PDB file of C-alpha atoms and ligand atoms in Angstrom:
ATOM      1  CA  UNK A   1       0.785  17.539 -29.053  1.00  0.00           C
ATOM      2  CA  UNK A   2      -0.181  19.710 -26.337  1.00  0.00           C
ATOM      3  CA  UNK A   3       1.787  18.823 -23.115  1.00  0.00           C
ATOM      4  CA  UNK A   4       0.516  19.882 -19.910  1.00  0.00           C
ATOM      5  CA  UNK A   5       3.243  21.318 -17.693  1.00  0.00           C
ATOM      6  CA  UNK A   6       3.750  20.019 -14.170  1.00  0.00           C
ATOM      7  CA  UNK A   7       2.584  23.544 -12.835  1.00  0.00           C
ATOM      8  CA  UNK A   8      -0.757  23.185 -14.842  1.00  0.00           C
ATOM      9  CA  UNK A   9      -1.024  19.885 -13.415  1.00  0.00           C
ATOM     10  CA  UNK A  10      -0.647  20.821  -9.753  1.00  0.00           C
ATOM     11  CA  UNK A  11      -2.906  23.280 -10.338  1.00  0.00           C
ATOM     12  CA  UNK A  12      -5.321  20.728 -11.585  1.00  0.00           C
ATOM     13  CA  UNK A  13      -5.300  18.737  -9.165  1.00  0.00           C
ATOM     14  CA  UNK A  14      -5.319  21.245  -6.457  1.00  0.00           C
ATOM     15  CA  UNK A  15      -8.865  22.486  -8.230  1.00  0.00           C
ATOM     16  CA  UNK A  16     -10.134  18.861  -8.518  1.00  0.00           C
ATOM     17  CA  UNK A  17      -9.685  18.531  -4.651  1.00  0.00           C
ATOM     18  CA  UNK A  18     -11.286  21.605  -3.975  1.00  0.00           C
ATOM     19  CA  UNK A  19     -14.405  20.777  -5.885  1.00  0.00           C
ATOM     20  CA  UNK A  20     -14.331  17.195  -4.208  1.00  0.00           C
ATOM     21  CA  UNK A  21     -14.196  18.847  -0.695  1.00  0.00           C
ATOM     22  CA  UNK A  22     -16.976  21.322  -1.494  1.00  0.00           C
ATOM     23  CA  UNK A  23     -19.362  18.658  -2.947  1.00  0.00           C
ATOM     24  CA  UNK A  24     -18.661  16.688   0.295  1.00  0.00           C
ATOM     25  CA  UNK A  25     -19.335  19.973   2.554  1.00  0.00           C
ATOM     26  CA  UNK A  26     -15.686  19.958   3.841  1.00  0.00           C
ATOM     27  CA  UNK A  27     -13.592  23.102   4.009  1.00  0.00           C
ATOM     28  CA  UNK A  28     -10.747  22.365   1.390  1.00  0.00           C
ATOM     29  CA  UNK A  29      -8.257  23.991   3.892  1.00  0.00           C
ATOM     30  CA  UNK A  30      -8.357  20.639   5.711  1.00  0.00           C
ATOM     31  CA  UNK A  31      -6.971  18.595   2.475  1.00  0.00           C
ATOM     32  CA  UNK A  32      -3.307  19.466   1.898  1.00  0.00           C
ATOM     33  CA  UNK A  33      -2.196  18.243  -1.482  1.00  0.00           C
ATOM     34  CA  UNK A  34       1.234  16.399  -1.283  1.00  0.00           C
ATOM     35  CA  UNK A  35       3.256  16.453  -4.186  1.00  0.00           C
ATOM     36  CA  UNK A  36       5.046  12.766  -4.860  1.00  0.00           C
ATOM     37  CA  UNK A  37       8.125  13.564  -6.316  1.00  0.00           C
ATOM     38  CA  UNK A  38      10.312  10.125  -5.911  1.00  0.00           C
ATOM     39  CA  UNK A  39      12.421   9.259  -8.798  1.00  0.00           C
ATOM     40  CA  UNK A  40      11.793  12.960 -10.138  1.00  0.00           C
ATOM     41  CA  UNK A  41      14.661  15.197 -10.601  1.00  0.00           C
ATOM     42  CA  UNK A  42      15.189  18.483  -9.015  1.00  0.00           C
ATOM     43  CA  UNK A  43      14.081  20.504 -11.647  1.00  0.00           C
ATOM     44  CA  UNK A  44      10.582  18.850 -11.386  1.00  0.00           C
ATOM     45  CA  UNK A  45      10.194  19.473  -8.021  1.00  0.00           C
ATOM     46  CA  UNK A  46      11.051  23.292  -8.461  1.00  0.00           C
ATOM     47  CA  UNK A  47       8.791  23.692 -11.096  1.00  0.00           C
ATOM     48  CA  UNK A  48       6.053  22.558  -8.442  1.00  0.00           C
ATOM     49  CA  UNK A  49       7.642  24.423  -5.855  1.00  0.00           C
ATOM     50  CA  UNK A  50       7.189  27.412  -8.111  1.00  0.00           C
ATOM     51  CA  UNK A  51       3.661  26.558  -8.657  1.00  0.00           C
ATOM     52  CA  UNK A  52       2.714  26.805  -4.922  1.00  0.00           C
ATOM     53  CA  UNK A  53       4.008  23.387  -3.743  1.00  0.00           C
ATOM     54  CA  UNK A  54       5.245  23.307  -0.284  1.00  0.00           C
ATOM     55  CA  UNK A  55       4.511  19.591   0.738  1.00  0.00           C
ATOM     56  CA  UNK A  56       6.762  16.970  -1.023  1.00  0.00           C
ATOM     57  CA  UNK A  57       6.890  12.967  -0.488  1.00  0.00           C
ATOM     58  CA  UNK A  58       9.489  10.728  -0.953  1.00  0.00           C
ATOM     59  CA  UNK A  59       9.684   7.372  -0.458  1.00  0.00           C
ATOM     60  CA  UNK A  60      13.529   6.179  -0.175  1.00  0.00           C
ATOM     61  CA  UNK A  61      15.575   7.720   2.648  1.00  0.00           C
ATOM     62  CA  UNK A  62      18.727   8.228   0.239  1.00  0.00           C
ATOM     63  CA  UNK A  63      16.942  10.226  -2.382  1.00  0.00           C
ATOM     64  CA  UNK A  64      15.256  12.143   0.201  1.00  0.00           C
ATOM     65  CA  UNK A  65      18.338  13.197   2.266  1.00  0.00           C
ATOM     66  CA  UNK A  66      19.992  14.271  -1.059  1.00  0.00           C
ATOM     67  CA  UNK A  67      17.155  16.546  -2.209  1.00  0.00           C
ATOM     68  CA  UNK A  68      16.439  17.806   1.171  1.00  0.00           C
ATOM     69  CA  UNK A  69      19.475  20.517   1.122  1.00  0.00           C
ATOM     70  CA  UNK A  70      18.695  21.137  -2.747  1.00  0.00           C
ATOM     71  CA  UNK A  71      14.957  22.630  -2.376  1.00  0.00           C
ATOM     72  CA  UNK A  72      14.039  25.677  -0.330  1.00  0.00           C
ATOM     73  CA  UNK A  73      13.839  25.569   3.486  1.00  0.00           C
ATOM     74  CA  UNK A  74      10.129  25.721   3.673  1.00  0.00           C
ATOM     75  CA  UNK A  75       9.537  22.739   1.722  1.00  0.00           C
ATOM     76  CA  UNK A  76       7.793  20.113   4.305  1.00  0.00           C
ATOM     77  CA  UNK A  77       8.894  16.418   3.632  1.00  0.00           C
ATOM     78  CA  UNK A  78       6.933  13.466   4.097  1.00  0.00           C
ATOM     79  CA  UNK A  79       8.391  10.260   4.199  1.00  0.00           C
ATOM     80  CA  UNK A  80       5.723   7.877   2.566  1.00  0.00           C
ATOM     81  CA  UNK A  81       7.521   4.956   1.906  1.00  0.00           C
ATOM     82  CA  UNK A  82       8.537   1.593   3.807  1.00  0.00           C
ATOM     83  CA  UNK A  83      11.031   2.947   6.232  1.00  0.00           C
ATOM     84  CA  UNK A  84      14.022   0.762   7.452  1.00  0.00           C
ATOM     85  CA  UNK A  85      15.401   0.869  10.873  1.00  0.00           C
ATOM     86  CA  UNK A  86      18.823   1.279  10.218  1.00  0.00           C
ATOM     87  CA  UNK A  87      17.941   4.372   8.105  1.00  0.00           C
ATOM     88  CA  UNK A  88      15.761   6.265  10.632  1.00  0.00           C
ATOM     89  CA  UNK A  89      18.907   8.107  11.967  1.00  0.00           C
ATOM     90  CA  UNK A  90      19.272   9.803   8.418  1.00  0.00           C
ATOM     91  CA  UNK A  91      15.922  11.527   8.145  1.00  0.00           C
ATOM     92  CA  UNK A  92      15.170  12.122  11.853  1.00  0.00           C
ATOM     93  CA  UNK A  93      15.122  16.238  12.223  1.00  0.00           C
ATOM     94  CA  UNK A  94      14.929  16.549   8.697  1.00  0.00           C
ATOM     95  CA  UNK A  95      11.137  15.092   7.895  1.00  0.00           C
ATOM     96  CA  UNK A  96       7.950  16.945   8.576  1.00  0.00           C
ATOM     97  CA  UNK A  97       5.868  13.503   9.141  1.00  0.00           C
ATOM     98  CA  UNK A  98       6.738   9.867   8.592  1.00  0.00           C
ATOM     99  CA  UNK A  99       3.632   8.008   7.321  1.00  0.00           C
ATOM    100  CA  UNK A 100       4.501   4.695   7.020  1.00  0.00           C
ATOM    101  CA  UNK A 101       4.847   3.207  10.587  1.00  0.00           C
ATOM    102  CA  UNK A 102       3.502  -0.187  10.619  1.00  0.00           C
ATOM    103  CA  UNK A 103       5.524  -1.922  13.448  1.00  0.00           C
ATOM    104  CA  UNK A 104       6.626  -1.340  16.991  1.00  0.00           C
ATOM    105  CA  UNK A 105      10.138  -1.701  16.505  1.00  0.00           C
ATOM    106  CA  UNK A 106      10.090   0.725  13.897  1.00  0.00           C
ATOM    107  CA  UNK A 107       8.097   3.386  16.170  1.00  0.00           C
ATOM    108  CA  UNK A 108      10.756   2.313  19.011  1.00  0.00           C
ATOM    109  CA  UNK A 109      13.717   3.504  16.372  1.00  0.00           C
ATOM    110  CA  UNK A 110      12.170   6.758  15.531  1.00  0.00           C
ATOM    111  CA  UNK A 111      11.533   7.673  19.344  1.00  0.00           C
ATOM    112  CA  UNK A 112      15.250   6.516  20.270  1.00  0.00           C
ATOM    113  CA  UNK A 113      16.817   8.787  17.245  1.00  0.00           C
ATOM    114  CA  UNK A 114      14.443  11.776  18.139  1.00  0.00           C
ATOM    115  CA  UNK A 115      15.296  11.689  21.449  1.00  0.00           C
ATOM    116  CA  UNK A 116      18.741  11.346  20.836  1.00  0.00           C
ATOM    117  CA  UNK A 117      18.714  14.462  18.302  1.00  0.00           C
ATOM    118  CA  UNK A 118      16.561  16.268  20.999  1.00  0.00           C
ATOM    119  CA  UNK A 119      13.349  16.535  18.765  1.00  0.00           C
ATOM    120  CA  UNK A 120      10.167  15.260  18.481  1.00  0.00           C
ATOM    121  CA  UNK A 121       8.799  13.328  15.274  1.00  0.00           C
ATOM    122  CA  UNK A 122       5.416  13.113  14.262  1.00  0.00           C
ATOM    123  CA  UNK A 123       4.255  10.093  12.636  1.00  0.00           C
ATOM    124  CA  UNK A 124       1.419   8.336  11.365  1.00  0.00           C
ATOM    125  CA  UNK A 125       0.552   4.335  11.560  1.00  0.00           C
ATOM    126  CA  UNK A 126       0.140   2.749   8.408  1.00  0.00           C
ATOM    127  CA  UNK A 127      -2.949   0.788   7.944  1.00  0.00           C
ATOM    128  CA  UNK A 128      -3.214  -1.965   5.438  1.00  0.00           C
ATOM    129  CA  UNK A 129      -7.124  -1.600   5.326  1.00  0.00           C
ATOM    130  CA  UNK A 130      -7.981  -3.891   2.253  1.00  0.00           C
ATOM    131  CA  UNK A 131      -6.057  -6.713   3.757  1.00  0.00           C
ATOM    132  CA  UNK A 132      -3.998  -6.890   0.601  1.00  0.00           C
ATOM    133  CA  UNK A 133      -0.998  -9.494   1.089  1.00  0.00           C
ATOM    134  CA  UNK A 134       1.420  -7.301  -1.037  1.00  0.00           C
ATOM    135  CA  UNK A 135       1.043  -4.521   1.233  1.00  0.00           C
ATOM    136  CA  UNK A 136       2.768  -3.040   4.180  1.00  0.00           C
ATOM    137  CA  UNK A 137       0.560  -1.815   7.193  1.00  0.00           C
ATOM    138  CA  UNK A 138      -0.912  -3.280  10.136  1.00  0.00           C
ATOM    139  CA  UNK A 139      -4.432  -4.717   9.918  1.00  0.00           C
ATOM    140  CA  UNK A 140      -7.073  -2.603  11.847  1.00  0.00           C
ATOM    141  CA  UNK A 141      -6.838  -4.457  14.998  1.00  0.00           C
ATOM    142  CA  UNK A 142      -3.377  -4.455  14.903  1.00  0.00           C
ATOM    143  CA  UNK A 143      -3.373  -0.403  14.262  1.00  0.00           C
ATOM    144  CA  UNK A 144      -5.406  -0.180  17.523  1.00  0.00           C
ATOM    145  CA  UNK A 145      -2.692  -1.846  19.738  1.00  0.00           C
ATOM    146  CA  UNK A 146      -0.127  -0.142  17.809  1.00  0.00           C
ATOM    147  CA  UNK A 147      -1.064   2.954  18.537  1.00  0.00           C
ATOM    148  CA  UNK A 148      -1.733   2.375  22.112  1.00  0.00           C
ATOM    149  CA  UNK A 149       2.112   1.135  22.453  1.00  0.00           C
ATOM    150  CA  UNK A 150       3.810   4.043  20.434  1.00  0.00           C
ATOM    151  CA  UNK A 151       1.800   6.387  22.713  1.00  0.00           C
ATOM    152  CA  UNK A 152       3.793   5.445  25.569  1.00  0.00           C
ATOM    153  CA  UNK A 153       7.323   6.231  23.576  1.00  0.00           C
ATOM    154  CA  UNK A 154       9.175   9.539  23.933  1.00  0.00           C
ATOM    155  CA  UNK A 155       9.947  11.681  21.207  1.00  0.00           C
ATOM    156  CA  UNK A 156       7.469  10.981  18.986  1.00  0.00           C
ATOM    157  CA  UNK A 157       3.680  12.245  18.637  1.00  0.00           C
ATOM    158  CA  UNK A 158       0.906   9.850  16.398  1.00  0.00           C
ATOM    159  CA  UNK A 159      -0.871  12.377  14.514  1.00  0.00           C
ATOM    160  CA  UNK A 160      -2.972   9.953  12.420  1.00  0.00           C
ATOM    161  CA  UNK A 161      -3.539   6.900  10.112  1.00  0.00           C
ATOM    162  CA  UNK A 162      -2.316   6.345   6.377  1.00  0.00           C
ATOM    163  CA  UNK A 163      -3.058   3.921   3.819  1.00  0.00           C
ATOM    164  CA  UNK A 164      -2.556   2.803   0.401  1.00  0.00           C
ATOM    165  CA  UNK A 165      -5.678   1.645  -1.186  1.00  0.00           C
ATOM    166  CA  UNK A 166      -5.903  -1.004  -4.026  1.00  0.00           C
ATOM    167  CA  UNK A 167      -4.885  -0.295  -7.528  1.00  0.00           C
ATOM    168  CA  UNK A 168      -8.123  -0.320  -9.461  1.00  0.00           C
ATOM    169  CA  UNK A 169      -9.638   1.033 -12.449  1.00  0.00           C
ATOM    170  CA  UNK A 170     -12.706   2.261 -10.930  1.00  0.00           C
ATOM    171  CA  UNK A 171     -11.987   4.787  -7.929  1.00  0.00           C
ATOM    172  CA  UNK A 172     -14.951   4.372  -6.198  1.00  0.00           C
ATOM    173  CA  UNK A 173     -14.315   0.756  -5.221  1.00  0.00           C
ATOM    174  CA  UNK A 174     -11.684   2.480  -2.559  1.00  0.00           C
ATOM    175  CA  UNK A 175     -14.828   4.486  -0.923  1.00  0.00           C
ATOM    176  CA  UNK A 176     -15.247   1.835   0.981  1.00  0.00           C
ATOM    177  CA  UNK A 177     -11.812   1.514   2.157  1.00  0.00           C
ATOM    178  CA  UNK A 178     -11.297   5.061   2.873  1.00  0.00           C
ATOM    179  CA  UNK A 179     -14.704   5.055   4.887  1.00  0.00           C
ATOM    180  CA  UNK A 180     -13.060   2.369   6.839  1.00  0.00           C
ATOM    181  CA  UNK A 181      -9.938   4.242   7.646  1.00  0.00           C
ATOM    182  CA  UNK A 182     -12.055   7.492   8.660  1.00  0.00           C
ATOM    183  CA  UNK A 183     -13.636   5.042  11.150  1.00  0.00           C
ATOM    184  CA  UNK A 184     -10.972   3.731  12.464  1.00  0.00           C
ATOM    185  CA  UNK A 185      -9.484   7.046  13.422  1.00  0.00           C
ATOM    186  CA  UNK A 186     -12.696   8.163  14.892  1.00  0.00           C
ATOM    187  CA  UNK A 187     -12.930   4.735  17.040  1.00  0.00           C
ATOM    188  CA  UNK A 188      -9.034   5.231  18.058  1.00  0.00           C
ATOM    189  CA  UNK A 189      -9.881   9.193  18.812  1.00  0.00           C
ATOM    190  CA  UNK A 190     -12.859   7.950  21.039  1.00  0.00           C
ATOM    191  CA  UNK A 191     -10.337   6.039  23.184  1.00  0.00           C
ATOM    192  CA  UNK A 192      -8.314   9.197  24.080  1.00  0.00           C
ATOM    193  CA  UNK A 193      -5.419   7.880  24.556  1.00  0.00           C
ATOM    194  CA  UNK A 194      -2.708  10.267  26.007  1.00  0.00           C
ATOM    195  CA  UNK A 195      -0.160  11.788  23.340  1.00  0.00           C
ATOM    196  CA  UNK A 196      -2.397  10.642  20.473  1.00  0.00           C
ATOM    197  CA  UNK A 197      -4.286  12.577  18.010  1.00  0.00           C
ATOM    198  CA  UNK A 198      -6.213  11.367  14.760  1.00  0.00           C
ATOM    199  CA  UNK A 199      -6.724  14.531  13.086  1.00  0.00           C
ATOM    200  CA  UNK A 200      -4.714  13.450  10.060  1.00  0.00           C
ATOM    201  CA  UNK A 201      -5.849  10.768   7.657  1.00  0.00           C
ATOM    202  CA  UNK A 202      -3.443  10.658   4.718  1.00  0.00           C
ATOM    203  CA  UNK A 203      -5.078   8.858   1.724  1.00  0.00           C
ATOM    204  CA  UNK A 204      -5.624   8.887  -1.959  1.00  0.00           C
ATOM    205  CA  UNK A 205      -3.164   8.837  -4.937  1.00  0.00           C
ATOM    206  CA  UNK A 206      -3.513   9.902  -8.302  1.00  0.00           C
ATOM    207  CA  UNK A 207      -6.224   7.167  -9.312  1.00  0.00           C
ATOM    208  CA  UNK A 208      -8.380   8.012  -6.560  1.00  0.00           C
ATOM    209  CA  UNK A 209      -7.658  11.266  -4.624  1.00  0.00           C
ATOM    210  CA  UNK A 210     -10.931  12.774  -5.406  1.00  0.00           C
ATOM    211  CA  UNK A 211     -12.785   9.990  -3.829  1.00  0.00           C
ATOM    212  CA  UNK A 212     -10.358  10.285  -0.972  1.00  0.00           C
ATOM    213  CA  UNK A 213     -11.024  13.876  -0.567  1.00  0.00           C
ATOM    214  CA  UNK A 214     -14.833  13.333  -0.223  1.00  0.00           C
ATOM    215  CA  UNK A 215     -14.134  11.124   2.498  1.00  0.00           C
ATOM    216  CA  UNK A 216     -12.110  12.839   4.760  1.00  0.00           C
ATOM    217  CA  UNK A 217      -8.283  12.777   3.902  1.00  0.00           C
ATOM    218  CA  UNK A 218      -6.244  15.628   5.085  1.00  0.00           C
ATOM    219  CA  UNK A 219      -3.129  14.380   2.747  1.00  0.00           C
ATOM    220  CA  UNK A 220      -3.515  13.406  -0.648  1.00  0.00           C
ATOM    221  CA  UNK A 221      -0.342  12.066  -2.083  1.00  0.00           C
ATOM    222  CA  UNK A 222      -0.325  12.704  -5.760  1.00  0.00           C
ATOM    223  CA  UNK A 223       2.676  11.705  -7.974  1.00  0.00           C
ATOM    224  CA  UNK A 224       1.564  10.627 -11.577  1.00  0.00           C
ATOM    225  CA  UNK A 225      -0.843  13.227 -11.615  1.00  0.00           C
ATOM    226  CA  UNK A 226       1.645  16.120 -11.312  1.00  0.00           C
ATOM    227  CA  UNK A 227       4.821  14.770 -12.688  1.00  0.00           C
ATOM    228  CA  UNK A 228       3.795  12.207 -14.798  1.00  0.00           C
ATOM    229  CA  UNK A 229       4.733   8.563 -15.114  1.00  0.00           C
ATOM    230  CA  UNK A 230       8.030   7.245 -13.541  1.00  0.00           C
ATOM    231  CA  UNK A 231      10.516   5.680 -15.110  1.00  0.00           C
ATOM    232  CA  UNK A 232      11.988   3.136 -12.684  1.00  0.00           C
ATOM    233  CA  UNK A 233      14.929   2.001 -14.881  1.00  0.00           C
ATOM    234  CA  UNK A 234      16.733   5.293 -14.775  1.00  0.00           C
TER     235      UNK A 234
HETATM  236  C1  LIG B 301       4.284   6.743  -5.181  1.00  0.00           C
HETATM  237  C2  LIG B 301       3.543   6.841  -4.089  1.00  0.00           C
HETATM  238  C3  LIG B 301       2.175   7.415  -4.044  1.00  0.00           C
HETATM  239  C4  LIG B 301       1.803   8.003  -5.509  1.00  0.00           C
HETATM  240  O1  LIG B 301       1.340   7.511  -6.056  1.00  0.00           O
HETATM  241  P1  LIG B 301       0.677   7.932  -7.641  1.00  0.00           P
HETATM  242  O2  LIG B 301      -0.045   7.102  -8.154  1.00  0.00           O
HETATM  243  O3  LIG B 301       1.930   8.041  -8.598  1.00  0.00           O
HETATM  244  O4  LIG B 301       0.022   9.625  -7.453  1.00  0.00           O
HETATM  245  C5  LIG B 301       1.356   7.683  -3.220  1.00  0.00           C
HETATM  246  N1  LIG B 301       1.546   7.003  -1.768  1.00  0.00           N
HETATM  247  C6  LIG B 301       2.718   6.542  -1.658  1.00  0.00           C
HETATM  248  C7  LIG B 301       3.048   5.684  -0.589  1.00  0.00           C
HETATM  249  C8  LIG B 301       3.731   6.189  -2.680  1.00  0.00           C
HETATM  250  O5  LIG B 301       4.668   5.357  -2.855  1.00  0.00           O
END
């Protein structure tokens, strides 16, 4: 059996994103691959780093803060998982972007801790674009009001939207959700809210990242496709 390495997987995913962008008439420089390294050991992250990965995504605060000092300083860390307010203080000033802001209270906490630390934190609003009961995130209407409310807060900047699309056998089925997130970002952008940019669209995972790239994703969050399946029992 031939095992593909993390480096090969990483390069394949990059090449697939580039192909999808070219087919959609997009500049592939506008689509950044995030290597989602949750549950994976440091040696795996280093292999991806050596293959060129600089953006890494994690979803647990403790794991994230343990990994940060053990990786090179030029890594950009992305917090992509549900974030509890009492853990915000541990990641402020350490993460490049928080993708998963889904309530005003969470945004207020990020604002408060950022001001305290004298930093500005970039955030995305997580949207439950398929209205799944099991998912975090605001519905589309709620996202618009959340953006408006967050825009007033010091120490944070809204950069765009994020979604986790449904798990599906057929990635094409998620194209409508990616289109909807893109449209929502265009609608919000049109409101020209002070301190709000809609330049970032974080969408697409292992099963559907090529569809997401085609539909305008600027960050693609791929874990399994780079590092292989996760073992949550360890
Ligand atoms: C785990 C995770 C991913 C990556 O999922 P894969 O299917 O392994 O690519 C992407 N986004 C979020 C929010 C995740 O929690």
